[in-house]
PDB file of C-alpha atoms and ligand atoms in Angstrom:
ATOM      1  CA  MET D 855       0.000   0.000   0.000  1.00 93.00           C
ATOM      2  CA  GLN D 856       1.361   3.453  -0.925  1.00 97.00           C
ATOM      3  CA  LYS D 857       2.982   5.261   2.034  1.00 98.00           C
ATOM      4  CA  VAL D 858       2.037   8.908   2.321  1.00 98.00           C
ATOM      5  CA  LEU D 859       2.868  11.794   4.647  1.00 98.00           C
ATOM      6  CA  ILE D 860       0.438  14.724   4.657  1.00 98.00           C
ATOM      7  CA  ASP D 861       1.773  18.232   5.356  1.00 98.00           C
ATOM      8  CA  CYS D 862      -1.313  20.324   6.038  1.00 98.00           C
ATOM      9  CA  ASP D 863      -3.137  23.253   7.648  1.00 97.00           C
ATOM     10  CA  PRO D 864      -6.563  21.818   8.618  1.00 97.00           C
ATOM     11  CA  GLY D 865      -8.721  23.247   7.221  1.00 93.00           C
ATOM     12  CA  HIS D 866     -11.988  21.685   5.995  1.00 94.00           C
ATOM     13  CA  ASP D 867     -10.563  20.062   2.886  1.00 97.00           C
ATOM     14  CA  ASP D 868      -7.330  19.132   4.724  1.00 97.00           C
ATOM     15  CA  ALA D 869      -9.499  17.226   7.224  1.00 97.00           C
ATOM     16  CA  THR D 870     -11.083  15.370   4.330  1.00 98.00           C
ATOM     17  CA  ALA D 871      -7.666  14.567   2.875  1.00 98.00           C
ATOM     18  CA  ILE D 872      -6.565  13.031   6.204  1.00 98.00           C
ATOM     19  CA  LEU D 873      -9.622  10.768   6.262  1.00 97.00           C
ATOM     20  CA  TYR D 874      -9.324   9.893   2.559  1.00 97.00           C
ATOM     21  CA  ALA D 875      -5.630   8.972   2.956  1.00 97.00           C
ATOM     22  CA  ALA D 876      -6.289   6.942   6.098  1.00 96.00           C
ATOM     23  CA  ALA D 877      -9.079   5.061   4.305  1.00 95.00           C
ATOM     24  CA  HIS D 878      -7.091   4.060   1.235  1.00 95.00           C
ATOM     25  CA  LEU D 879      -3.344   4.501   1.846  1.00 97.00           C
ATOM     26  CA  ASP D 880      -0.665   3.900   4.459  1.00 97.00           C
ATOM     27  CA  LEU D 881      -0.667   7.286   6.232  1.00 97.00           C
ATOM     28  CA  VAL D 882       2.672   7.408   8.090  1.00 98.00           C
ATOM     29  CA  GLY D 883       2.311  10.857   9.599  1.00 98.00           C
ATOM     30  CA  VAL D 884       0.711  14.283   9.578  1.00 98.00           C
ATOM     31  CA  THR D 885       2.751  17.474   9.794  1.00 98.00           C
ATOM     32  CA  THR D 886       1.202  20.881  10.333  1.00 98.00           C
ATOM     33  CA  VAL D 887       1.889  24.365   9.089  1.00 98.00           C
ATOM     34  CA  TYR D 888       0.278  27.839   9.413  1.00 96.00           C
ATOM     35  CA  GLY D 889      -2.125  28.650   6.590  1.00 96.00           C
ATOM     36  CA  ASN D 890      -5.844  28.282   7.064  1.00 95.00           C
ATOM     37  CA  GLN D 891      -5.150  29.408  10.646  1.00 95.00           C
ATOM     38  CA  THR D 892      -2.176  29.776  13.004  1.00 95.00           C
ATOM     39  CA  VAL D 893       0.001  26.681  13.332  1.00 97.00           C
ATOM     40  CA  GLU D 894      -1.174  26.240  16.937  1.00 97.00           C
ATOM     41  CA  LYS D 895      -4.777  26.005  15.707  1.00 97.00           C
ATOM     42  CA  THR D 896      -4.032  23.809  12.694  1.00 97.00           C
ATOM     43  CA  THR D 897      -2.053  21.453  14.952  1.00 98.00           C
ATOM     44  CA  ASP D 898      -4.883  21.318  17.445  1.00 98.00           C
ATOM     45  CA  ASN D 899      -7.281  20.552  14.594  1.00 97.00           C
ATOM     46  CA  ALA D 900      -5.021  17.786  13.239  1.00 98.00           C
ATOM     47  CA  LEU D 901      -4.843  16.240  16.721  1.00 98.00           C
ATOM     48  CA  SER D 902      -8.644  16.415  17.082  1.00 97.00           C
ATOM     49  CA  LEU D 903      -9.065  14.771  13.679  1.00 96.00           C
ATOM     50  CA  VAL D 904      -6.754  11.829  14.385  1.00 96.00           C
ATOM     51  CA  THR D 905      -8.618  11.469  17.697  1.00 95.00           C
ATOM     52  CA  LEU D 906     -12.018  11.534  15.943  1.00 94.00           C
ATOM     53  CA  LEU D 907     -10.879   8.950  13.402  1.00 95.00           C
ATOM     54  CA  GLY D 908      -9.065   6.807  15.971  1.00 93.00           C
ATOM     55  CA  LEU D 909      -5.830   6.907  13.948  1.00 95.00           C
ATOM     56  CA  ASP D 910      -2.530   5.702  15.277  1.00 95.00           C
ATOM     57  CA  VAL D 911      -0.647   8.350  13.307  1.00 97.00           C
ATOM     58  CA  PRO D 912       1.955  10.802  14.703  1.00 98.00           C
ATOM     59  CA  VAL D 913       1.318  14.550  14.323  1.00 98.00           C
ATOM     60  CA  ALA D 914       4.333  16.898  14.217  1.00 98.00           C
ATOM     61  CA  GLN D 915       3.955  20.671  14.424  1.00 98.00           C
ATOM     62  CA  GLY D 916       5.810  22.817  11.895  1.00 98.00           C
ATOM     63  CA  CYS D 917       6.357  26.394  10.814  1.00 97.00           C
ATOM     64  CA  ALA D 918       4.387  29.399  12.063  1.00 96.00           C
ATOM     65  CA  GLY D 919       5.092  31.561   9.030  1.00 95.00           C
ATOM     66  CA  PRO D 920       6.678  31.714   5.576  1.00 96.00           C
ATOM     67  CA  LEU D 921      10.340  32.042   4.605  1.00 95.00           C
ATOM     68  CA  ASN D 922       9.969  35.807   4.049  1.00 87.00           C
ATOM     69  CA  GLY D 923       8.321  36.316   7.448  1.00 81.00           C
ATOM     70  CA  ILE D 924       5.099  37.964   6.195  1.00 79.00           C
ATOM     71  CA  VAL D 925       2.342  35.749   7.590  1.00 78.00           C
ATOM     72  CA  GLN D 926      -1.081  35.416   6.044  1.00 75.00           C
ATOM     73  CA  HIS D 927      -3.917  33.256   7.399  1.00 73.00           C
ATOM     74  CA  GLY D 928      -6.963  31.929   5.603  1.00 70.00           C
ATOM     75  CA  GLY D 929      -9.521  32.599   8.343  1.00 67.00           C
ATOM     76  CA  ASP D 930     -11.661  34.308   5.707  1.00 78.00           C
ATOM     77  CA  LEU D 931     -12.768  30.939   4.402  1.00 84.00           C
ATOM     78  CA  HIS D 932     -12.134  28.494   7.235  1.00 83.00           C
ATOM     79  CA  GLY D 933     -13.333  30.521  10.228  1.00 86.00           C
ATOM     80  CA  LYS D 934     -11.840  31.419  13.602  1.00 89.00           C
ATOM     81  CA  THR D 935     -10.791  27.872  14.487  1.00 91.00           C
ATOM     82  CA  GLY D 936      -9.573  27.069  10.966  1.00 90.00           C
ATOM     83  CA  ILE D 937     -12.244  24.375  10.825  1.00 93.00           C
ATOM     84  CA  ASP D 938     -15.525  26.060  11.824  1.00 88.00           C
ATOM     85  CA  GLY D 939     -18.845  24.296  11.281  1.00 92.00           C
ATOM     86  CA  ALA D 940     -18.666  21.313  13.647  1.00 89.00           C
ATOM     87  CA  VAL D 941     -17.457  20.499  17.121  1.00 91.00           C
ATOM     88  CA  LEU D 942     -14.455  18.187  17.027  1.00 94.00           C
ATOM     89  CA  PRO D 943     -13.449  16.050  20.022  1.00 94.00           C
ATOM     90  CA  GLU D 944     -10.744  17.227  22.404  1.00 95.00           C
ATOM     91  CA  PRO D 945      -7.417  15.693  21.314  1.00 96.00           C
ATOM     92  CA  ASP D 946      -6.519  12.492  23.186  1.00 93.00           C
ATOM     93  CA  ARG D 947      -2.775  13.042  22.543  1.00 94.00           C
ATOM     94  CA  GLU D 948      -0.160  15.728  21.946  1.00 97.00           C
ATOM     95  CA  ALA D 949       2.016  16.521  18.968  1.00 98.00           C
ATOM     96  CA  ILE D 950       5.261  14.533  18.995  1.00 98.00           C
ATOM     97  CA  ASP D 951       8.393  16.154  20.352  1.00 97.00           C
ATOM     98  CA  MET D 952       9.987  16.726  16.936  1.00 98.00           C
ATOM     99  CA  HIS D 953       9.657  19.620  14.498  1.00 98.00           C
ATOM    100  CA  ALA D 954       7.743  18.828  11.287  1.00 98.00           C
ATOM    101  CA  VAL D 955      10.835  19.597   9.188  1.00 98.00           C
ATOM    102  CA  ASP D 956      12.879  16.933  11.005  1.00 98.00           C
ATOM    103  CA  PHE D 957       9.974  14.483  11.009  1.00 98.00           C
ATOM    104  CA  ILE D 958       9.619  14.789   7.206  1.00 98.00           C
ATOM    105  CA  ILE D 959      13.347  14.100   6.760  1.00 98.00           C
ATOM    106  CA  ASP D 960      13.227  11.221   9.219  1.00 98.00           C
ATOM    107  CA  MET D 961      10.259   9.540   7.525  1.00 98.00           C
ATOM    108  CA  ALA D 962      11.781   9.933   4.047  1.00 98.00           C
ATOM    109  CA  ARG D 963      15.054   8.414   5.289  1.00 98.00           C
ATOM    110  CA  ARG D 964      13.193   5.539   6.934  1.00 98.00           C
ATOM    111  CA  HIS D 965      11.038   4.802   3.841  1.00 98.00           C
ATOM    112  CA  LYS D 966      13.575   5.548   1.095  1.00 97.00           C
ATOM    113  CA  GLY D 967      12.076   5.350  -2.395  1.00 97.00           C
ATOM    114  CA  GLU D 968       8.612   4.526  -1.020  1.00 98.00           C
ATOM    115  CA  LEU D 969       7.196   7.696   0.473  1.00 98.00           C
ATOM    116  CA  VAL D 970       4.986  10.257  -1.239  1.00 98.00           C
ATOM    117  CA  LEU D 971       4.872  13.647   0.435  1.00 98.00           C
ATOM    118  CA  CYS D 972       1.588  15.549   0.075  1.00 98.00           C
ATOM    119  CA  PRO D 973       1.861  19.263   0.899  1.00 98.00           C
ATOM    120  CA  ILE D 974      -1.682  20.642   1.005  1.00 98.00           C
ATOM    121  CA  GLY D 975      -0.961  23.872   2.896  1.00 98.00           C
ATOM    122  CA  PRO D 976       1.770  26.498   2.365  1.00 97.00           C
ATOM    123  CA  PHE D 977       5.003  24.697   1.380  1.00 98.00           C
ATOM    124  CA  THR D 978       7.270  26.154   4.093  1.00 98.00           C
ATOM    125  CA  ASN D 979       7.946  22.910   6.033  1.00 98.00           C
ATOM    126  CA  VAL D 980       8.741  20.999   2.869  1.00 98.00           C
ATOM    127  CA  ALA D 981      11.039  23.726   1.508  1.00 98.00           C
ATOM    128  CA  LEU D 982      12.969  23.888   4.783  1.00 98.00           C
ATOM    129  CA  ALA D 983      13.284  20.107   4.843  1.00 98.00           C
ATOM    130  CA  LEU D 984      14.643  20.130   1.261  1.00 98.00           C
ATOM    131  CA  ARG D 985      17.120  22.824   2.264  1.00 97.00           C
ATOM    132  CA  LYS D 986      18.218  21.063   5.441  1.00 98.00           C
ATOM    133  CA  GLU D 987      18.670  17.619   3.858  1.00 98.00           C
ATOM    134  CA  PRO D 988      19.889  17.896   0.244  1.00 96.00           C
ATOM    135  CA  ARG D 989      19.326  14.130  -0.273  1.00 98.00           C
ATOM    136  CA  LEU D 990      15.616  14.419   0.600  1.00 98.00           C
ATOM    137  CA  ALA D 991      14.391  14.867  -2.998  1.00 98.00           C
ATOM    138  CA  SER D 992      16.169  11.666  -4.038  1.00 97.00           C
ATOM    139  CA  TRP D 993      14.743   9.714  -1.083  1.00 98.00           C
ATOM    140  CA  LEU D 994      11.130  10.533  -1.975  1.00 98.00           C
ATOM    141  CA  LYS D 995       9.033   8.567  -4.431  1.00 98.00           C
ATOM    142  CA  GLY D 996       7.419  11.899  -5.185  1.00 98.00           C
ATOM    143  CA  ILE D 997       5.755  15.080  -3.987  1.00 98.00           C
ATOM    144  CA  SER D 998       2.080  15.556  -4.816  1.00 98.00           C
ATOM    145  CA  VAL D 999       0.856  19.054  -4.015  1.00 98.00           C
ATOM    146  CA  MET D1000      -2.461  20.828  -3.870  1.00 98.00           C
ATOM    147  CA  GLY D1001      -1.567  24.305  -4.973  1.00 98.00           C
ATOM    148  CA  GLY D1002      -1.445  26.711  -7.857  1.00 98.00           C
ATOM    149  CA  THR D1003      -3.674  26.933 -10.895  1.00 98.00           C
ATOM    150  CA  THR D1004      -3.425  26.959 -14.674  1.00 97.00           C
ATOM    151  CA  GLN D1005      -6.224  29.536 -14.786  1.00 95.00           C
ATOM    152  CA  VAL D1006      -7.539  32.069 -12.247  1.00 95.00           C
ATOM    153  CA  GLY D1007      -6.327  32.283  -8.662  1.00 95.00           C
ATOM    154  CA  ASN D1008      -8.327  32.587  -5.459  1.00 94.00           C
ATOM    155  CA  THR D1009      -6.090  34.848  -3.355  1.00 94.00           C
ATOM    156  CA  THR D1010      -5.043  37.185  -6.157  1.00 95.00           C
ATOM    157  CA  PRO D1011      -6.331  37.114  -9.729  1.00 96.00           C
ATOM    158  CA  VAL D1012      -3.525  34.711 -10.620  1.00 97.00           C
ATOM    159  CA  ALA D1013      -2.278  33.155  -7.352  1.00 96.00           C
ATOM    160  CA  GLU D1014      -3.705  30.273  -5.360  1.00 97.00           C
ATOM    161  CA  PHE D1015      -3.605  30.469  -1.538  1.00 96.00           C
ATOM    162  CA  ASN D1016      -1.016  27.748  -0.702  1.00 97.00           C
ATOM    163  CA  ILE D1017       1.475  29.182  -3.185  1.00 97.00           C
ATOM    164  CA  TRP D1018       0.643  32.798  -2.366  1.00 95.00           C
ATOM    165  CA  CYS D1019       1.402  32.257   1.335  1.00 95.00           C
ATOM    166  CA  ASP D1020       5.016  31.318   0.586  1.00 97.00           C
ATOM    167  CA  PRO D1021       6.070  31.603  -3.067  1.00 97.00           C
ATOM    168  CA  GLU D1022       9.782  31.270  -2.180  1.00 97.00           C
ATOM    169  CA  ALA D1023       9.046  27.913  -0.507  1.00 98.00           C
ATOM    170  CA  ALA D1024       7.007  26.781  -3.513  1.00 98.00           C
ATOM    171  CA  ASP D1025       9.917  27.737  -5.763  1.00 98.00           C
ATOM    172  CA  ILE D1026      12.236  25.449  -3.759  1.00 98.00           C
ATOM    173  CA  VAL D1027       9.756  22.561  -4.075  1.00 98.00           C
ATOM    174  CA  PHE D1028       9.270  23.041  -7.816  1.00 98.00           C
ATOM    175  CA  ARG D1029      13.046  23.162  -8.393  1.00 97.00           C
ATOM    176  CA  SER D1030      13.779  20.210  -6.085  1.00 97.00           C
ATOM    177  CA  GLY D1031      14.089  17.606  -8.834  1.00 96.00           C
ATOM    178  CA  ALA D1032      11.716  15.219  -7.010  1.00 97.00           C
ATOM    179  CA  PRO D1033       8.970  13.684  -9.181  1.00 97.00           C
ATOM    180  CA  LEU D1034       6.182  16.222  -8.812  1.00 98.00           C
ATOM    181  CA  TRP D1035       2.391  16.257  -9.262  1.00 98.00           C
ATOM    182  CA  MET D1036       0.434  19.503  -8.966  1.00 98.00           C
ATOM    183  CA  VAL D1037      -3.326  19.668  -8.713  1.00 98.00           C
ATOM    184  CA  GLY D1038      -4.528  23.253  -8.824  1.00 98.00           C
ATOM    185  CA  LEU D1039      -7.746  25.249  -8.647  1.00 97.00           C
ATOM    186  CA  ASN D1040      -8.477  24.660 -12.347  1.00 97.00           C
ATOM    187  CA  VAL D1041      -9.275  21.071 -11.327  1.00 98.00           C
ATOM    188  CA  THR D1042     -10.052  21.171  -7.590  1.00 98.00           C
ATOM    189  CA  ARG D1043     -12.831  23.748  -7.922  1.00 96.00           C
ATOM    190  CA  GLN D1044     -14.749  21.266 -10.048  1.00 96.00           C
ATOM    191  CA  VAL D1045     -14.620  18.717  -7.224  1.00 97.00           C
ATOM    192  CA  GLY D1046     -17.491  20.305  -5.329  1.00 96.00           C
ATOM    193  CA  VAL D1047     -19.704  19.037  -2.524  1.00 96.00           C
ATOM    194  CA  THR D1048     -23.313  20.087  -3.141  1.00 96.00           C
ATOM    195  CA  GLU D1049     -26.182  20.855  -0.749  1.00 95.00           C
ATOM    196  CA  LYS D1050     -27.569  17.399  -1.550  1.00 97.00           C
ATOM    197  CA  ASP D1051     -24.241  15.793  -0.630  1.00 97.00           C
ATOM    198  CA  VAL D1052     -24.303  17.615   2.710  1.00 96.00           C
ATOM    199  CA  ALA D1053     -27.792  16.207   3.370  1.00 96.00           C
ATOM    200  CA  ARG D1054     -26.476  12.715   2.560  1.00 95.00           C
ATOM    201  CA  LEU D1055     -23.674  13.130   5.107  1.00 95.00           C
ATOM    202  CA  MET D1056     -26.059  14.541   7.712  1.00 95.00           C
ATOM    203  CA  ALA D1057     -28.117  11.353   7.451  1.00 94.00           C
ATOM    204  CA  GLY D1058     -25.047   9.221   8.197  1.00 92.00           C
ATOM    205  CA  GLY D1059     -23.115   8.224  11.325  1.00 91.00           C
ATOM    206  CA  PRO D1060     -21.278  10.490  13.787  1.00 92.00           C
ATOM    207  CA  VAL D1061     -18.171  11.019  11.596  1.00 94.00           C
ATOM    208  CA  ALA D1062     -20.296  11.688   8.491  1.00 95.00           C
ATOM    209  CA  ARG D1063     -22.394  14.229  10.422  1.00 95.00           C
ATOM    210  CA  ILE D1064     -19.284  16.098  11.553  1.00 95.00           C
ATOM    211  CA  PHE D1065     -18.043  16.293   7.962  1.00 97.00           C
ATOM    212  CA  GLY D1066     -21.532  17.361   6.854  1.00 96.00           C
ATOM    213  CA  GLY D1067     -21.316  20.311   9.255  1.00 96.00           C
ATOM    214  CA  LEU D1068     -17.834  21.204   8.041  1.00 96.00           C
ATOM    215  CA  PHE D1069     -18.799  21.133   4.356  1.00 96.00           C
ATOM    216  CA  ASP D1070     -21.943  23.130   5.035  1.00 95.00           C
ATOM    217  CA  PHE D1071     -19.878  25.925   6.619  1.00 94.00           C
ATOM    218  CA  PHE D1072     -17.202  25.818   3.894  1.00 91.00           C
ATOM    219  CA  ARG D1073     -19.787  25.806   1.104  1.00 93.00           C
ATOM    220  CA  GLU D1074     -21.481  28.882   2.552  1.00 92.00           C
ATOM    221  CA  ARG D1075     -18.169  30.764   2.909  1.00 88.00           C
ATOM    222  CA  LEU D1076     -17.174  29.903  -0.680  1.00 88.00           C
ATOM    223  CA  ARG D1077     -20.588  31.116  -1.826  1.00 91.00           C
ATOM    224  CA  GLU D1078     -20.259  34.407   0.054  1.00 89.00           C
ATOM    225  CA  VAL D1079     -16.635  35.106  -0.909  1.00 86.00           C
ATOM    226  CA  HIS D1080     -16.204  33.553  -4.369  1.00 88.00           C
ATOM    227  CA  GLY D1081     -19.791  33.063  -5.557  1.00 89.00           C
ATOM    228  CA  LEU D1082     -19.329  29.284  -5.813  1.00 88.00           C
ATOM    229  CA  SER D1083     -22.252  26.910  -5.319  1.00 89.00           C
ATOM    230  CA  THR D1084     -20.282  23.935  -3.972  1.00 92.00           C
ATOM    231  CA  ALA D1085     -17.621  23.272  -1.320  1.00 92.00           C
ATOM    232  CA  SER D1086     -14.393  22.624  -3.225  1.00 94.00           C
ATOM    233  CA  MET D1087     -12.557  19.487  -2.105  1.00 96.00           C
ATOM    234  CA  HIS D1088      -9.151  20.881  -3.049  1.00 97.00           C
ATOM    235  CA  ASP D1089      -6.839  18.898  -0.802  1.00 98.00           C
ATOM    236  CA  PRO D1090      -8.000  15.262  -1.238  1.00 98.00           C
ATOM    237  CA  CYS D1091      -7.285  15.716  -4.969  1.00 98.00           C
ATOM    238  CA  ALA D1092      -3.532  15.553  -4.246  1.00 98.00           C
ATOM    239  CA  LEU D1093      -4.027  11.907  -3.184  1.00 98.00           C
ATOM    240  CA  VAL D1094      -5.969  10.842  -6.262  1.00 98.00           C
ATOM    241  CA  PRO D1095      -2.947   9.659  -8.338  1.00 98.00           C
ATOM    242  CA  PHE D1096      -2.370   6.984  -5.655  1.00 98.00           C
ATOM    243  CA  ILE D1097      -5.995   5.976  -5.010  1.00 98.00           C
ATOM    244  CA  VAL D1098      -8.070   6.381  -8.170  1.00 98.00           C
ATOM    245  CA  PRO D1099      -5.525   7.539 -10.798  1.00 97.00           C
ATOM    246  CA  ASP D1100      -7.986   7.431 -13.696  1.00 97.00           C
ATOM    247  CA  LEU D1101     -10.128  10.185 -12.203  1.00 98.00           C
ATOM    248  CA  ILE D1102      -7.624  13.030 -12.703  1.00 98.00           C
ATOM    249  CA  SER D1103      -5.561  13.478 -15.864  1.00 98.00           C
ATOM    250  CA  TYR D1104      -2.165  15.164 -15.784  1.00 97.00           C
ATOM    251  CA  ARG D1105       0.185  16.722 -18.335  1.00 96.00           C
ATOM    252  CA  HIS D1106       3.960  16.741 -17.852  1.00 96.00           C
ATOM    253  CA  CYS D1107       5.250  20.251 -18.444  1.00 94.00           C
ATOM    254  CA  PRO D1108       7.547  22.991 -17.124  1.00 94.00           C
ATOM    255  CA  VAL D1109       6.236  24.973 -14.128  1.00 96.00           C
ATOM    256  CA  GLU D1110       7.854  28.029 -12.522  1.00 96.00           C
ATOM    257  CA  ILE D1111       6.754  30.186  -9.604  1.00 97.00           C
ATOM    258  CA  GLU D1112       6.588  33.944 -10.081  1.00 97.00           C
ATOM    259  CA  LEU D1113       8.569  35.546  -7.229  1.00 97.00           C
ATOM    260  CA  GLY D1114       8.329  39.211  -8.238  1.00 95.00           C
ATOM    261  CA  ARG D1115       6.591  41.764  -5.998  1.00 92.00           C
ATOM    262  CA  GLY D1116       4.093  42.756  -8.686  1.00 94.00           C
ATOM    263  CA  PRO D1117       0.553  41.561  -9.385  1.00 96.00           C
ATOM    264  CA  ALA D1118       1.701  38.164 -10.663  1.00 97.00           C
ATOM    265  CA  ARG D1119       3.490  37.174  -7.408  1.00 96.00           C
ATOM    266  CA  GLY D1120       2.718  33.549  -6.534  1.00 97.00           C
ATOM    267  CA  MET D1121       1.521  32.630 -10.018  1.00 97.00           C
ATOM    268  CA  THR D1122       2.266  29.056 -11.139  1.00 98.00           C
ATOM    269  CA  VAL D1123       3.455  29.625 -14.678  1.00 97.00           C
ATOM    270  CA  CYS D1124       2.661  26.353 -16.457  1.00 96.00           C
ATOM    271  CA  ASP D1125       4.009  26.010 -19.973  1.00 93.00           C
ATOM    272  CA  MET D1126       1.068  24.386 -21.707  1.00 91.00           C
ATOM    273  CA  ARG D1127       2.374  25.301 -25.150  1.00 89.00           C
ATOM    274  CA  GLN D1128       3.442  22.329 -27.155  1.00 80.00           C
ATOM    275  CA  LEU D1129       6.507  23.734 -28.894  1.00 78.00           C
ATOM    276  CA  THR D1130       7.622  21.444 -31.685  1.00 77.00           C
ATOM    277  CA  THR D1131      11.003  22.908 -32.660  1.00 70.00           C
ATOM    278  CA  GLY D1132      14.085  23.834 -30.624  1.00 68.00           C
ATOM    279  CA  LYS D1133      15.569  27.344 -30.552  1.00 71.00           C
ATOM    280  CA  LEU D1134      13.700  30.164 -32.271  1.00 74.00           C
ATOM    281  CA  GLU D1135      14.496  33.832 -32.094  1.00 78.00           C
ATOM    282  CA  ASN D1136      11.306  35.172 -30.524  1.00 80.00           C
ATOM    283  CA  ILE D1137       9.619  32.163 -29.023  1.00 81.00           C
ATOM    284  CA  ARG D1138      11.129  31.500 -25.622  1.00 81.00           C
ATOM    285  CA  SER D1139      11.104  28.065 -24.098  1.00 77.00           C
ATOM    286  CA  MET D1140      11.112  27.382 -20.352  1.00 76.00           C
ATOM    287  CA  HIS D1141      13.300  24.820 -18.619  1.00 83.00           C
ATOM    288  CA  ALA D1142      12.586  21.091 -19.044  1.00 87.00           C
ATOM    289  CA  ALA D1143       9.287  19.608 -17.818  1.00 91.00           C
ATOM    290  CA  ASN D1144       9.452  19.307 -14.014  1.00 95.00           C
ATOM    291  CA  CYS D1145       5.853  18.617 -13.013  1.00 97.00           C
ATOM    292  CA  HIS D1146       2.742  16.607 -13.827  1.00 98.00           C
ATOM    293  CA  VAL D1147       0.030  19.272 -13.875  1.00 98.00           C
ATOM    294  CA  ALA D1148      -3.610  18.268 -13.428  1.00 98.00           C
ATOM    295  CA  VAL D1149      -5.690  19.264 -16.425  1.00 98.00           C
ATOM    296  CA  GLY D1150      -8.915  17.248 -16.220  1.00 98.00           C
ATOM    297  CA  VAL D1151     -11.120  15.490 -13.685  1.00 98.00           C
ATOM    298  CA  GLU D1152     -14.103  13.162 -13.515  1.00 98.00           C
ATOM    299  CA  ALA D1153     -15.560  15.368 -10.816  1.00 98.00           C
ATOM    300  CA  ARG D1154     -18.796  13.608  -9.858  1.00 97.00           C
ATOM    301  CA  PRO D1155     -17.292  10.114  -9.502  1.00 98.00           C
ATOM    302  CA  LEU D1156     -14.478  11.632  -7.442  1.00 98.00           C
ATOM    303  CA  VAL D1157     -16.816  13.503  -5.074  1.00 98.00           C
ATOM    304  CA  ASP D1158     -18.812  10.292  -4.629  1.00 98.00           C
ATOM    305  CA  HIS D1159     -15.649   8.305  -3.927  1.00 97.00           C
ATOM    306  CA  ILE D1160     -14.583  10.819  -1.255  1.00 97.00           C
ATOM    307  CA  LEU D1161     -18.083  10.912   0.298  1.00 97.00           C
ATOM    308  CA  ASP D1162     -18.207   7.100   0.351  1.00 96.00           C
ATOM    309  CA  ALA D1163     -14.952   7.045   2.333  1.00 96.00           C
ATOM    310  CA  ILE D1164     -16.486   9.422   4.885  1.00 96.00           C
ATOM    311  CA  ILE D1165     -19.846   7.628   5.128  1.00 94.00           C
ATOM    312  CA  ASP D1166     -18.255   4.171   5.285  1.00 91.00           C
ATOM    313  CA  TRP D1167     -15.429   5.357   7.546  1.00 87.00           C
ATOM    314  CA  ARG D1168     -16.025   2.865  10.329  1.00 76.00           C
ATOM    315  CA  LEU D1169     -16.373  -0.087   7.961  1.00 67.00           C
ATOM    316  CA  ILE D1170     -13.258   0.868   5.998  1.00 70.00           C
ATOM    317  CA  SER D1171     -11.127   1.538   9.088  1.00 69.00           C
ATOM    318  CA  GLU D1172     -12.197  -1.737  10.715  1.00 69.00           C
ATOM    319  CA  LYS D1173     -11.248  -3.671   7.574  1.00 70.00           C
ATOM    320  CA  LYS D1174      -7.738  -2.131   7.368  1.00 69.00           C
TER     321      LYS D1174
HETATM  322  C1  LIG Y 708      -6.090  25.688  -0.568  1.00 68.84           C
HETATM  323  O1  LIG Y 708      -6.154  26.725   0.404  1.00 68.84           O
HETATM  324  C2  LIG Y 708      -6.915  26.332   1.519  1.00 68.84           C
HETATM  325  O2  LIG Y 708      -8.023  27.154   1.637  1.00 68.84           O
HETATM  326  C3  LIG Y 708      -7.352  24.893   1.298  1.00 68.84           C
HETATM  327  O3  LIG Y 708      -7.167  24.115   2.451  1.00 68.84           O
HETATM  328  C4  LIG Y 708      -6.500  24.408   0.147  1.00 68.84           C
HETATM  329  O4  LIG Y 708      -5.344  23.740   0.592  1.00 68.84           O
HETATM  330  C5  LIG Y 708      -6.981  26.051  -1.740  1.00 68.84           C
HETATM  331  O5  LIG Y 708      -6.537  27.231  -2.323  1.00 68.84           O
HETATM  332 CA1  LIG Y 709      -5.035  23.103   2.900  1.00 68.84          CA
END
């Protein structure tokens, strides 16, 4: 079974990614980062979630802010707790006594060639781990991120939140040389939980009802702020290549992060041109392809697959 480590900022869709990974993959750890709220809150939320799901999975707390020191939180969409909309249980454990950066390195060393790292919050922990241990990229089977977009952004007209929070960190990840998958807003916004889906969850067991409450809150915030009609399941999409690979299609192409201070800061520049000849005078090529970029999704089957994991949580977890 594929081993995966989730680096996250729960977060409604992060919470869903933790459950989805635990249902279908070998989840070896959860590391936390600032993003949807402060790192203290996202860590507390991660601990509550592993408690709710009864997971025997270590949680390691990570960075409180980005490499450039200018912190931004996503409370606008995820509420004061970072996961408003349902009451989660008090954590039955504490975060382990190791920083997320060291835990990521340790897990990659322990599971050389087997571990997929899934950053689904700002990429600061992962960038610092890559900087601290230059062999890390070669130890990983891959890095599968939720972040960026090939079309419009959500935090600026062109930048997606996880990248926008720490573009310098994203740049380190995209230049790391590790096999890379990127699923961005162009795909994840199609993976939307509807009002009817929320009702289906609300009619389920205790875990399903908690997720129903979370999606209801998130859907309403996305409606108010972005005019969307569904709750986007951004973060679980990063796991799809290892669970139901046929549901998201990817294209291998060059991706660079815009680091300037202007309006394009944080943009994921994806070279979707299909240049057929080498050097031309006026047509500039980018570097070689470094990333599999998500370009298409079977959205309804994917939402149903994620909802099934939530509704059948007890059955699935007992079988594992
Ligand atoms: C990303 O930002 C957060 O709001 C979500 O958890 C997701 O990781 C989407 O832009
Ligand atoms: Ca997230």
